[in-house]
XYZ file of C-alpha atoms in Angstrom:
380
model
C 10.272 -0.345 7.518
C 7.697 -2.021 5.117
C 5.101 -0.346 2.912
C 1.915 -2.036 1.295
C -0.104 -0.525 -1.843
C -2.081 -1.630 -4.634
C -1.135 -1.085 -8.208
C -3.474 -1.794 -11.170
C -2.708 -3.467 -14.481
C -5.400 -2.116 -16.542
C -7.133 -4.366 -19.125
C -10.338 -2.826 -20.313
C -10.614 -4.540 -23.804
C -9.444 -7.991 -22.554
C -12.826 -9.597 -22.317
C -11.472 -13.088 -22.580
C -9.064 -12.564 -19.622
C -10.623 -13.958 -16.250
C -10.070 -12.550 -12.860
C -10.526 -8.751 -13.703
C -11.936 -6.282 -11.197
C -13.073 -2.530 -11.399
C -9.743 -0.756 -10.499
C -9.919 2.801 -9.240
C -7.930 5.231 -11.334
C -7.562 9.014 -11.411
C -8.045 11.164 -14.607
C -6.319 14.133 -15.579
C -8.825 16.699 -14.287
C -9.955 17.148 -10.776
C -12.619 14.826 -9.682
C -12.258 12.585 -12.920
C -11.835 9.239 -10.977
C -12.862 6.262 -13.176
C -13.336 2.526 -12.627
C -11.541 0.751 -15.395
C -11.406 -3.238 -15.771
C -7.960 -4.577 -14.688
C -5.766 -6.759 -12.446
C -4.918 -5.216 -9.206
C -1.664 -6.339 -7.452
C -0.872 -6.050 -3.840
C 2.900 -5.181 -3.298
C 4.963 -5.244 -0.203
C 8.305 -3.328 -0.318
C 11.142 -2.471 2.132
C 11.552 1.342 2.450
C 15.008 3.003 2.690
C 15.751 6.136 4.864
C 16.195 9.483 3.439
C 14.877 11.053 0.080
C 15.176 8.218 -2.638
C 13.176 6.854 -5.291
C 14.489 3.137 -4.447
C 12.505 0.409 -2.681
C 12.913 -3.136 -2.380
C 9.795 -5.141 -3.708
C 9.625 -8.227 -1.479
C 6.239 -9.839 -2.586
C 3.297 -9.459 -4.924
C 0.015 -10.957 -4.916
C -2.898 -10.565 -7.557
C -6.378 -9.714 -6.001
C -9.017 -11.898 -7.377
C -12.836 -11.423 -7.705
C -13.412 -13.572 -4.527
C -10.799 -12.132 -2.310
C -10.947 -9.703 0.620
C -8.439 -7.058 -0.002
C -7.650 -6.605 3.775
C -7.490 -10.439 4.468
C -5.130 -11.121 1.424
C -2.824 -8.269 2.616
C -2.889 -9.851 6.201
C -1.964 -13.099 4.930
C 0.653 -11.649 2.525
C 2.177 -9.789 5.552
C 2.208 -12.800 7.683
C 4.020 -14.932 5.272
C 6.510 -12.272 4.466
C 7.293 -11.620 8.150
C 7.574 -15.362 9.022
C 10.209 -15.369 6.121
C 11.999 -12.553 7.337
C 12.264 -13.984 10.965
C 13.214 -17.405 9.409
C 16.360 -15.861 7.601
C 17.304 -13.792 10.596
C 16.309 -10.286 9.418
C 14.516 -9.795 12.742
C 15.431 -11.188 15.915
C 13.797 -11.026 19.447
C 14.648 -7.809 20.909
C 14.862 -5.742 17.726
C 12.374 -2.940 17.302
C 8.919 -3.709 15.756
C 8.632 -3.820 12.198
C 6.982 -0.729 10.906
C 4.359 -1.065 8.226
C 2.706 1.930 6.505
C -0.304 1.958 4.174
C -2.632 4.589 2.606
C -6.349 5.391 3.063
C -7.520 2.361 1.254
C -6.552 -0.147 3.965
C -8.429 -0.856 7.073
C -5.476 -0.332 9.740
C -7.517 -1.294 12.602
C -8.344 -4.639 11.230
C -4.824 -5.309 10.009
C -3.505 -4.469 13.455
C -5.938 -6.831 14.961
C -5.391 -9.647 12.648
C -1.489 -9.268 13.067
C -1.605 -8.692 16.785
C 0.667 -11.849 17.332
C 3.481 -10.508 15.207
C 6.122 -7.895 16.111
C 4.717 -5.212 13.907
C 3.633 -1.893 14.237
C 1.053 -0.186 11.551
C 0.668 3.344 10.584
C -2.124 4.214 8.247
C -3.757 7.350 6.579
C -7.353 7.803 7.377
C -9.912 9.843 6.074
C -10.227 13.587 7.059
C -13.888 12.820 8.169
C -13.410 9.879 10.214
C -14.896 9.747 13.768
C -12.929 7.918 16.543
C -13.731 7.259 20.195
C -11.849 7.862 23.644
C -11.819 5.206 26.201
C -14.851 4.712 28.161
C -14.985 6.808 31.335
C -14.984 5.392 34.711
C -18.213 4.115 35.902
C -19.773 6.134 38.695
C -20.933 4.653 42.025
C -24.732 4.074 41.986
C -24.963 4.258 38.167
C -27.698 2.158 36.566
C -28.165 0.851 33.062
C -25.825 -0.644 30.650
C -22.205 0.133 31.049
C -20.663 2.309 28.395
C -18.288 0.789 25.931
C -17.060 3.844 24.190
C -15.960 7.374 25.300
C -16.637 10.657 23.851
C -16.153 11.267 20.167
C -13.213 12.804 18.274
C -14.426 14.010 14.877
C -11.403 14.929 12.744
C -13.458 17.648 10.725
C -14.713 19.198 14.001
C -12.162 20.877 16.061
C -14.501 21.457 18.961
C -14.030 17.787 19.757
C -10.475 17.775 20.016
C -9.038 18.181 23.564
C -5.365 19.203 24.216
C -3.012 17.099 22.269
C -0.458 14.690 24.511
C 2.314 15.831 22.214
C 2.964 18.730 19.802
C 6.149 18.966 17.690
C 7.514 21.315 15.165
C 9.976 19.904 12.781
C 11.584 22.207 10.020
C 11.796 20.742 6.486
C 13.454 22.008 3.339
C 10.436 21.254 1.112
C 7.315 21.971 3.362
C 8.374 24.376 5.709
C 7.535 23.768 9.410
C 5.641 20.543 9.893
C 3.453 20.408 13.143
C 2.535 17.110 14.434
C -0.240 16.703 17.209
C -0.931 13.403 18.751
C -3.793 12.003 20.738
C -3.407 8.645 22.670
C -5.972 5.933 23.362
C -8.293 6.542 20.307
C -10.165 3.603 18.612
C -12.679 3.258 15.839
C -16.058 2.060 16.662
C -16.668 -1.221 14.967
C -19.987 -2.554 13.734
C -21.308 -5.959 12.763
C -22.419 -4.869 9.301
C -18.833 -4.556 8.032
C -16.053 -7.084 7.808
C -16.466 -7.986 11.568
C -19.867 -9.969 10.764
C -18.079 -13.397 11.402
C -16.311 -12.165 14.586
C -17.381 -14.338 17.644
C -18.058 -12.624 20.826
C -18.055 -8.918 21.634
C -16.197 -6.683 19.115
C -12.676 -5.675 20.102
C -11.476 -2.202 21.313
C -8.512 -1.451 18.987
C -6.919 1.493 20.756
C -3.971 3.463 19.111
C -2.389 6.871 18.587
C -4.190 9.522 16.151
C -1.572 12.017 14.444
C -2.474 15.366 12.739
C 0.175 16.497 10.454
C 0.021 19.895 9.212
C 2.528 21.825 6.876
C 3.053 25.249 5.872
C 3.073 24.846 2.074
C 3.025 22.063 -0.518
C 3.966 22.327 -4.343
C 1.099 23.733 -6.157
C -1.086 24.384 -3.133
C -1.491 27.501 -1.148
C -3.540 26.169 1.669
C -2.513 22.617 2.199
C -5.013 20.255 4.084
C -3.735 18.259 7.121
C -2.965 14.580 6.903
C -4.427 12.187 9.573
C -2.666 9.061 10.627
C -3.567 6.299 12.943
C -0.914 4.186 14.574
C -1.570 0.758 16.311
C 0.702 1.590 19.224
C -0.246 3.500 22.498
C 1.809 5.540 25.040
C 4.034 6.899 22.342
C 6.485 9.591 23.013
C 7.132 12.838 20.893
C 10.128 11.085 19.349
C 7.929 8.033 18.247
C 5.289 10.320 16.752
C 7.977 12.074 14.695
C 9.457 8.938 13.436
C 5.872 7.543 12.463
C 4.838 10.444 10.265
C 8.354 10.865 8.670
C 8.254 7.195 7.825
C 4.637 7.422 6.240
C 6.191 10.211 3.908
C 8.641 7.453 2.606
C 5.633 5.327 1.406
C 5.314 7.626 -1.466
C 8.730 6.207 -2.762
C 6.725 3.109 -3.777
C 4.912 5.390 -6.417
C 8.232 5.937 -8.261
C 8.613 2.073 -8.227
C 5.176 1.648 -9.896
C 5.941 4.273 -12.460
C 9.344 2.665 -13.310
C 7.582 -0.674 -13.595
C 5.029 0.643 -16.085
C 6.835 3.203 -18.071
C 10.304 1.925 -18.244
C 10.388 -1.886 -17.553
C 6.985 -2.338 -19.424
C 5.240 -4.311 -16.641
C 1.631 -3.504 -18.252
C 2.945 -3.424 -21.909
C 2.133 -7.258 -22.809
C -1.327 -8.054 -23.905
C -1.523 -11.227 -21.693
C -4.712 -13.345 -21.562
C -4.368 -15.630 -18.572
C -3.844 -14.609 -14.997
C -0.994 -17.277 -14.519
C 1.026 -15.533 -17.234
C 0.314 -12.071 -15.808
C 1.662 -13.479 -12.409
C 4.802 -14.890 -13.929
C 5.527 -11.606 -15.962
C 5.066 -9.493 -12.817
C 7.652 -11.634 -10.977
C 10.054 -11.294 -13.911
C 9.652 -7.565 -13.674
C 10.389 -7.665 -9.900
C 13.509 -9.769 -10.639
C 14.897 -7.190 -13.406
C 14.039 -4.349 -10.726
C 16.139 -6.205 -8.195
C 19.018 -6.477 -10.690
C 19.006 -2.876 -11.086
C 18.790 -2.218 -7.474
C 21.888 -4.263 -6.903
C 23.883 -2.749 -9.818
C 23.560 0.738 -8.310
C 27.349 0.928 -7.314
C 28.334 -0.263 -10.651
C 26.395 1.949 -12.948
C 27.760 4.996 -14.570
C 25.804 8.208 -14.729
C 24.740 8.550 -18.485
C 22.827 11.736 -17.940
C 20.896 13.700 -20.274
C 22.137 17.474 -21.181
C 19.278 18.929 -18.987
C 19.911 16.546 -15.915
C 22.032 17.436 -12.931
C 25.086 15.438 -12.112
C 24.518 13.011 -9.420
C 27.058 10.723 -7.325
C 26.841 7.083 -7.761
C 24.988 6.431 -4.450
C 22.435 9.171 -5.410
C 21.394 7.680 -8.960
C 17.935 7.225 -9.566
C 16.416 3.898 -10.936
C 15.904 5.305 -14.439
C 19.701 6.455 -14.560
C 20.807 3.008 -13.434
C 18.566 1.456 -16.226
C 20.234 3.707 -18.725
C 23.613 2.715 -17.593
C 23.020 -1.062 -17.126
C 24.086 -1.894 -20.751
C 27.615 -1.081 -19.949
C 27.407 -3.134 -16.891
C 26.442 -6.245 -18.864
C 29.442 -5.854 -21.227
C 31.956 -6.189 -18.575
C 30.225 -8.555 -16.123
C 30.262 -12.354 -16.098
C 27.392 -14.085 -17.846
C 26.472 -17.451 -16.129
C 23.794 -18.123 -18.671
C 24.459 -19.184 -22.386
C 23.765 -17.301 -25.434
C 20.155 -17.822 -26.233
C 19.409 -20.053 -29.226
C 17.306 -18.226 -31.972
C 13.953 -19.836 -32.700
C 11.189 -19.708 -35.389
C 7.757 -18.719 -34.355
C 5.061 -21.425 -34.771
C 2.757 -21.522 -37.867
C -0.106 -20.388 -36.305
C -3.655 -20.444 -37.612
C -3.447 -20.783 -41.619
C -4.673 -17.687 -43.382
C -8.244 -17.468 -44.252
C -9.475 -20.093 -41.691
C -11.874 -19.164 -38.992
C -11.330 -19.597 -35.381
C -13.440 -22.710 -34.242
C -12.665 -22.552 -30.698
C -13.356 -18.873 -29.615
C -11.987 -18.018 -25.964
C -14.700 -17.897 -23.395
C -15.712 -14.333 -21.999
C -15.628 -13.443 -18.413
C -17.516 -10.817 -16.563
C -15.941 -8.130 -14.561
C -16.191 -7.471 -10.621
C -16.579 -9.203 -7.504
C -18.150 -12.620 -7.417
C -18.908 -12.938 -3.713
C -21.803 -10.661 -2.616
C -22.095 -9.544 0.985
C -25.387 -10.313 2.808
C -27.516 -7.185 3.279
C -28.166 -7.824 6.943
C -26.950 -9.970 9.931
C -30.144 -12.090 9.681
C -29.457 -13.029 6.047
C -25.881 -13.715 6.541
C -26.820 -16.276 9.298
C -29.289 -17.804 6.994
C -26.795 -18.092 4.281
C -24.176 -19.554 6.665
C -26.758 -21.930 8.337
């Protein structure tokens, strides 16, 4: 099980740092979303079963001003899955690799681009999305252009919902009873004015399974809203639907990893100017986190007075980080002791900087054509 998500390294005051984009961040109040300049990084991590705050970060790529986020994520997943197959973590006959993502990803496009790989995508969609059923059979003697799409399915209009193929009720310890309804053979209606403007031939029909997940209660919410999921597989059973939405809930474990990166390991602490240094520091943080993950069975529980005791296999990443210093004292050190060094002299006091660093604009550098005609003229 793999999860993809984007975490932002905010750099609002770094006017001399290139490659910054406007990153979407949430404020403290409701509806206080902001766009702050920074470096967005796309992470791919392996998920563990059960309730845990641990993940295994496998890859990280920085999104640049000229990059398409979906295309970069597709290439990132393709290279990663090729490496997993090459080292034998997936063999022919094994179940497909399950990839979960949140609302910001175009799940249908990822499923189309990665259709030649043994993957299965489950993504969250907006609650106001409109999908289509397969086209009905053409009646004898009908005239006119054949239909390409069937009736509409509006997520916010229950009148358009037919009877679901599967309905399951699963008792949970935190959310009460979780009800999952699923509908088969639903696809989004694609248009040329989006990322499919360069597609040759007719636009494809990317059919999948739509899932509506409703729970009884959530922490801090009296009337929780349903969660809509779309899976790239069709002909699913009730057991498949339950496995998909439960795997999607495991995607939120990656949020704990991002919090540890920023608050404990200091991922966004350095004031780095160049993007190359930021990429190297990001991989150093991933390597340090991997060491903590491998040290889980060796760390002792140095808990705070207000924390509950936990067995060694249930220690969180912060507790393992707290006891890592005791592991280092008793473990073998293959590297030598670092030699002390002196900092460079730097610029003499009182002298002016005669070579000021260049300043860079924030935002995308590739603009999309306003129409199909303008796009063809630009390409021609």
